Amino acid sequence: MNAAADQSAMTMLIRKLESIAALSDKERRAIQSLPGRIQNLGAQQDIVRDGDQPKHCCVILDGWACRYKLLSQGRRQILSFHISGDIPDLPSLHVPTMDHSIATLTKAVVALIPHESLRELTARHPGIAAAFWRDTLVDAGIFRAWLISLGQRSAFEHVAHLFCELYLKLQAVGLAGDHRCPLPITQADIADALGLTPVHVNRVLQEMRGRTLITLRGRMLVIQAWDELLRLSEFDPTYLQLERRAAG
Amino acid sequence: MNAAADQSAMTMLIRKLESIAALSDKERRAIQSLPGRIQNLGAQQDIVRDGDQPKHCCVILDGWACRYKLLSQGRRQILSFHISGDIPDLPSLHVPTMDHSIATLTKAVVALIPHESLRELTARHPGIAAAFWRDTLVDAGIFRAWLISLGQRSAFEHVAHLFCELYLKLQAVGLAGDHRCPLPITQADIADALGLTPVHVNRVLQEMRGRTLITLRGRMLVIQAWDELLRLSEFDPTYLQLERRAAG
DNA sequence: CGACACATTGACCAGACTCAAAGCTAGTGG
DNA sequence: CCACTAGCTTTGAGTCTGGTCAATGTGTCG
């Protein structure tokens, strides 16, 4: 966190909510004055666990996190990726028991906000309540999009679709542009999200490079052929409900 | 619809909401007096289409429906199954544009309720608003469970998991018991939901019959070995959030 | 500079798909 | 009440996408 961010840790949350709904000045101020315990976390650390009944929600201020579920024999399904501004455990406000875990994928900074404060905030500001509501509906839309990918798309199309989605989500909160975005996760993480093996994800990435669709080095993804990637994966950005900008 | 049901078409909606949240007498009466245009539909008929901006929600009173998305080359992914009491397009109250379609799978009876009436109802009865909210969160939980099945389970485990889920959902609204439930959909429908081919679904069903796990004839599913099916599919009913009864 | 995690490659395997052909069964109309 | 039909289910043979197992690079951080 730098000095500007310290002024309000909630800046990223506001930016995220404004990417899917309009906020008034009053609402922005109310969010900025939310109490939040800042926490620095390492990579691969659980934030909330399957079966927990959390009493606070976590806003991601920096770094990447994911929802995931463990099955027998160490199988892991990643259910969603989360970036700055996201509140992955927002549903815990209304559904007490977690049916999955949430963990960091990279080093991360999060703010823990008591459920109580959030309930007060939403009771006082119906506009914010609506924005939260809308956020979880967008989340559900992303789950549906992943269902479609898992059920109908080839591994190649699936990876392409994921890259389009991640780029647009990052762009919406100002963390990407010019068809480049950070991608600080491993091929094994991607594999667990797409229901593939790391080996096969690697082969798909090789093919994408070979076809000059992307560059992926260090932790930076460059989409060299955006339109082509959209076309190949039949990407339709409607489900992200990003009102302010068209895809691309 | 029989005479008793005519008394209030919303009986199934109330029963459904009570399977996931508590309602007061006042709230029950408010729901019962909702205005709803009753419609009789044939099988395979669209109720809402991808891209629509609906002005009402549909409560399913009888029959089965599904959410689905069409891709190129006639591929169809079914995103969820819906039964009596469900409001599959409830999210349209807060997210204007549909990113998928909703259609009947069997002959069905639905009630169309204007968004306006629902907004009035929820504004006047926060408990009902909370129940609706909770319902869409449960829906999201079901999407996550399907993600896990698609990503990590074998075809056999996936079919088993689906059968456990459908049985419990039907039981929760009084449409199943004794490990028997109606299953008025085709193997092709199941295939489109699980991302498999109808041929492979058929082979899986044959194996389940061979292992005396289920009986499936006419449009009736009998689960002969419930515990075994739960175990084989690693079924954990938490995500359905059915407070009142344990699984089974 | 060494160690560990991550990425890459190769050879072989298997679960699910494709294509094609019968066999059932529930509605329909005569 | 029966014959017909359309849609659904079942079965078989061959194929392919993605998985498994195992080894070898590569890069990054103490």
PDB file of N, CA, C and O (backbone and C1' of nucleotides) in Angstrom, chain A residues 186-188 199 202-203 206 209, chain C residues 5-12:
ATOM      1  N   THR A 186       0.197 -19.593 -11.774  1.00  0.00           N
ATOM      2  CA  THR A 186       0.937 -20.668 -12.457  1.00  0.00           C
ATOM      3  C   THR A 186       0.037 -21.414 -13.441  1.00  0.00           C
ATOM      4  O   THR A 186      -1.190 -21.303 -13.405  1.00  0.00           O
ATOM      5  N   GLN A 187       0.680 -22.183 -14.288  1.00  0.00           N
ATOM      6  CA  GLN A 187      -0.081 -22.993 -15.236  1.00  0.00           C
ATOM      7  C   GLN A 187      -0.896 -24.053 -14.486  1.00  0.00           C
ATOM      8  O   GLN A 187      -1.961 -24.472 -14.952  1.00  0.00           O
ATOM      9  N   ALA A 188      -0.408 -24.459 -13.328  1.00  0.00           N
ATOM     10  CA  ALA A 188      -1.168 -25.418 -12.512  1.00  0.00           C
ATOM     11  C   ALA A 188      -2.460 -24.775 -11.997  1.00  0.00           C
ATOM     12  O   ALA A 188      -3.505 -25.433 -11.926  1.00  0.00           O
ATOM     13  N   VAL A 199       0.066 -30.187 -17.703  1.00  0.00           N
ATOM     14  CA  VAL A 199       0.746 -30.581 -18.929  1.00  0.00           C
ATOM     15  C   VAL A 199      -0.039 -30.109 -20.152  1.00  0.00           C
ATOM     16  O   VAL A 199       0.527 -29.538 -21.087  1.00  0.00           O
ATOM     17  N   ASN A 202      -0.037 -26.375 -20.671  1.00  0.00           N
ATOM     18  CA  ASN A 202       1.225 -25.965 -21.277  1.00  0.00           C
ATOM     19  C   ASN A 202       1.202 -26.158 -22.791  1.00  0.00           C
ATOM     20  O   ASN A 202       1.608 -25.282 -23.559  1.00  0.00           O
ATOM     21  N   ARG A 203       0.705 -27.286 -23.215  1.00  0.00           N
ATOM     22  CA  ARG A 203       0.666 -27.559 -24.664  1.00  0.00           C
ATOM     23  C   ARG A 203      -0.228 -26.545 -25.387  1.00  0.00           C
ATOM     24  O   ARG A 203       0.098 -26.079 -26.484  1.00  0.00           O
ATOM     25  N   GLN A 206       1.620 -23.335 -25.692  1.00  0.00           N
ATOM     26  CA  GLN A 206       2.607 -23.431 -26.776  1.00  0.00           C
ATOM     27  C   GLN A 206       1.936 -23.181 -28.120  1.00  0.00           C
ATOM     28  O   GLN A 206       2.453 -22.459 -28.965  1.00  0.00           O
ATOM     29  N   ARG A 209       1.108 -19.552 -28.616  1.00  0.00           N
ATOM     30  CA  ARG A 209       2.318 -18.794 -28.969  1.00  0.00           C
ATOM     31  C   ARG A 209       2.678 -19.057 -30.418  1.00  0.00           C
ATOM     32  O   ARG A 209       2.961 -18.128 -31.182  1.00  0.00           O
TER      33      ARG A 209
ATOM     34  P    DA C   5       9.415 -26.457  -3.566  1.00  0.00           P
ATOM     35  O5'  DA C   5       8.538 -25.517  -4.494  1.00  0.00           O
ATOM     36  C5'  DA C   5       8.765 -24.115  -4.497  1.00  0.00           C
ATOM     37  C4'  DA C   5       8.614 -23.591  -5.900  1.00  0.00           C
ATOM     38  C3'  DA C   5       7.392 -24.161  -6.622  1.00  0.00           C
ATOM     39  O3'  DA C   5       6.715 -23.066  -7.203  1.00  0.00           O
ATOM     40  C1'  DA C   5       9.317 -24.418  -7.955  1.00  0.00           C
ATOM     41  P    DC C   6       5.231 -23.240  -7.797  1.00  0.00           P
ATOM     42  O5'  DC C   6       5.522 -23.121  -9.347  1.00  0.00           O
ATOM     43  C5'  DC C   6       6.242 -21.985  -9.818  1.00  0.00           C
ATOM     44  C4'  DC C   6       6.731 -22.258 -11.210  1.00  0.00           C
ATOM     45  C3'  DC C   6       5.653 -22.786 -12.155  1.00  0.00           C
ATOM     46  O3'  DC C   6       5.500 -21.817 -13.187  1.00  0.00           O
ATOM     47  C1'  DC C   6       7.705 -23.970 -12.383  1.00  0.00           C
ATOM     48  P    DA C   7       4.497 -22.083 -14.429  1.00  0.00           P
ATOM     49  O5'  DA C   7       5.511 -22.675 -15.503  1.00  0.00           O
ATOM     50  C5'  DA C   7       6.610 -21.903 -15.921  1.00  0.00           C
ATOM     51  C4'  DA C   7       7.340 -22.606 -17.038  1.00  0.00           C
ATOM     52  C3'  DA C   7       6.472 -23.051 -18.214  1.00  0.00           C
ATOM     53  O3'  DA C   7       7.159 -22.659 -19.389  1.00  0.00           O
ATOM     54  C1'  DA C   7       7.702 -24.900 -17.368  1.00  0.00           C
ATOM     55  P    DT C   8       6.513 -22.894 -20.833  1.00  0.00           P
ATOM     56  O5'  DT C   8       7.140 -24.300 -21.242  1.00  0.00           O
ATOM     57  C5'  DT C   8       8.560 -24.395 -21.381  1.00  0.00           C
ATOM     58  C4'  DT C   8       8.940 -25.808 -21.715  1.00  0.00           C
ATOM     59  C3'  DT C   8       8.186 -26.453 -22.892  1.00  0.00           C
ATOM     60  O3'  DT C   8       9.155 -26.651 -23.917  1.00  0.00           O
ATOM     61  C1'  DT C   8       8.491 -27.966 -21.102  1.00  0.00           C
ATOM     62  P    DT C   9       8.703 -27.000 -25.418  1.00  0.00           P
ATOM     63  O5'  DT C   9       8.862 -28.575 -25.452  1.00  0.00           O
ATOM     64  C5'  DT C   9      10.118 -29.152 -25.137  1.00  0.00           C
ATOM     65  C4'  DT C   9       9.982 -30.644 -24.954  1.00  0.00           C
ATOM     66  C3'  DT C   9       9.104 -31.357 -25.993  1.00  0.00           C
ATOM     67  O3'  DT C   9       9.967 -32.104 -26.837  1.00  0.00           O
ATOM     68  C1'  DT C   9       8.782 -32.199 -23.784  1.00  0.00           C
ATOM     69  P    DG C  10       9.431 -33.053 -28.014  1.00  0.00           P
ATOM     70  O5'  DG C  10       9.270 -34.472 -27.292  1.00  0.00           O
ATOM     71  C5'  DG C  10      10.373 -35.058 -26.630  1.00  0.00           C
ATOM     72  C4'  DG C  10       9.989 -36.464 -26.184  1.00  0.00           C
ATOM     73  C3'  DG C  10       9.126 -37.226 -27.186  1.00  0.00           C
ATOM     74  O3'  DG C  10       9.624 -38.564 -27.294  1.00  0.00           O
ATOM     75  C1'  DG C  10       8.043 -37.159 -25.088  1.00  0.00           C
ATOM     76  P    DA C  11       9.090 -39.561 -28.427  1.00  0.00           P
ATOM     77  O5'  DA C  11       8.331 -40.625 -27.522  1.00  0.00           O
ATOM     78  C5'  DA C  11       8.969 -41.143 -26.352  1.00  0.00           C
ATOM     79  C4'  DA C  11       8.020 -42.119 -25.678  1.00  0.00           C
ATOM     80  C3'  DA C  11       7.150 -42.927 -26.644  1.00  0.00           C
ATOM     81  O3'  DA C  11       7.000 -44.230 -26.115  1.00  0.00           O
ATOM     82  C1'  DA C  11       5.772 -41.663 -25.216  1.00  0.00           C
ATOM     83  P    DC C  12       6.200 -45.331 -26.932  1.00  0.00           P
ATOM     84  O5'  DC C  12       4.876 -45.451 -26.063  1.00  0.00           O
ATOM     85  C5'  DC C  12       5.002 -45.735 -24.660  1.00  0.00           C
ATOM     86  C4'  DC C  12       3.662 -45.501 -24.009  1.00  0.00           C
ATOM     87  C3'  DC C  12       2.494 -46.287 -24.623  1.00  0.00           C
ATOM     88  O3'  DC C  12       1.906 -47.027 -23.566  1.00  0.00           O
ATOM     89  C1'  DC C  12       1.906 -44.045 -24.264  1.00  0.00           C
TER      90       DC C  12
END
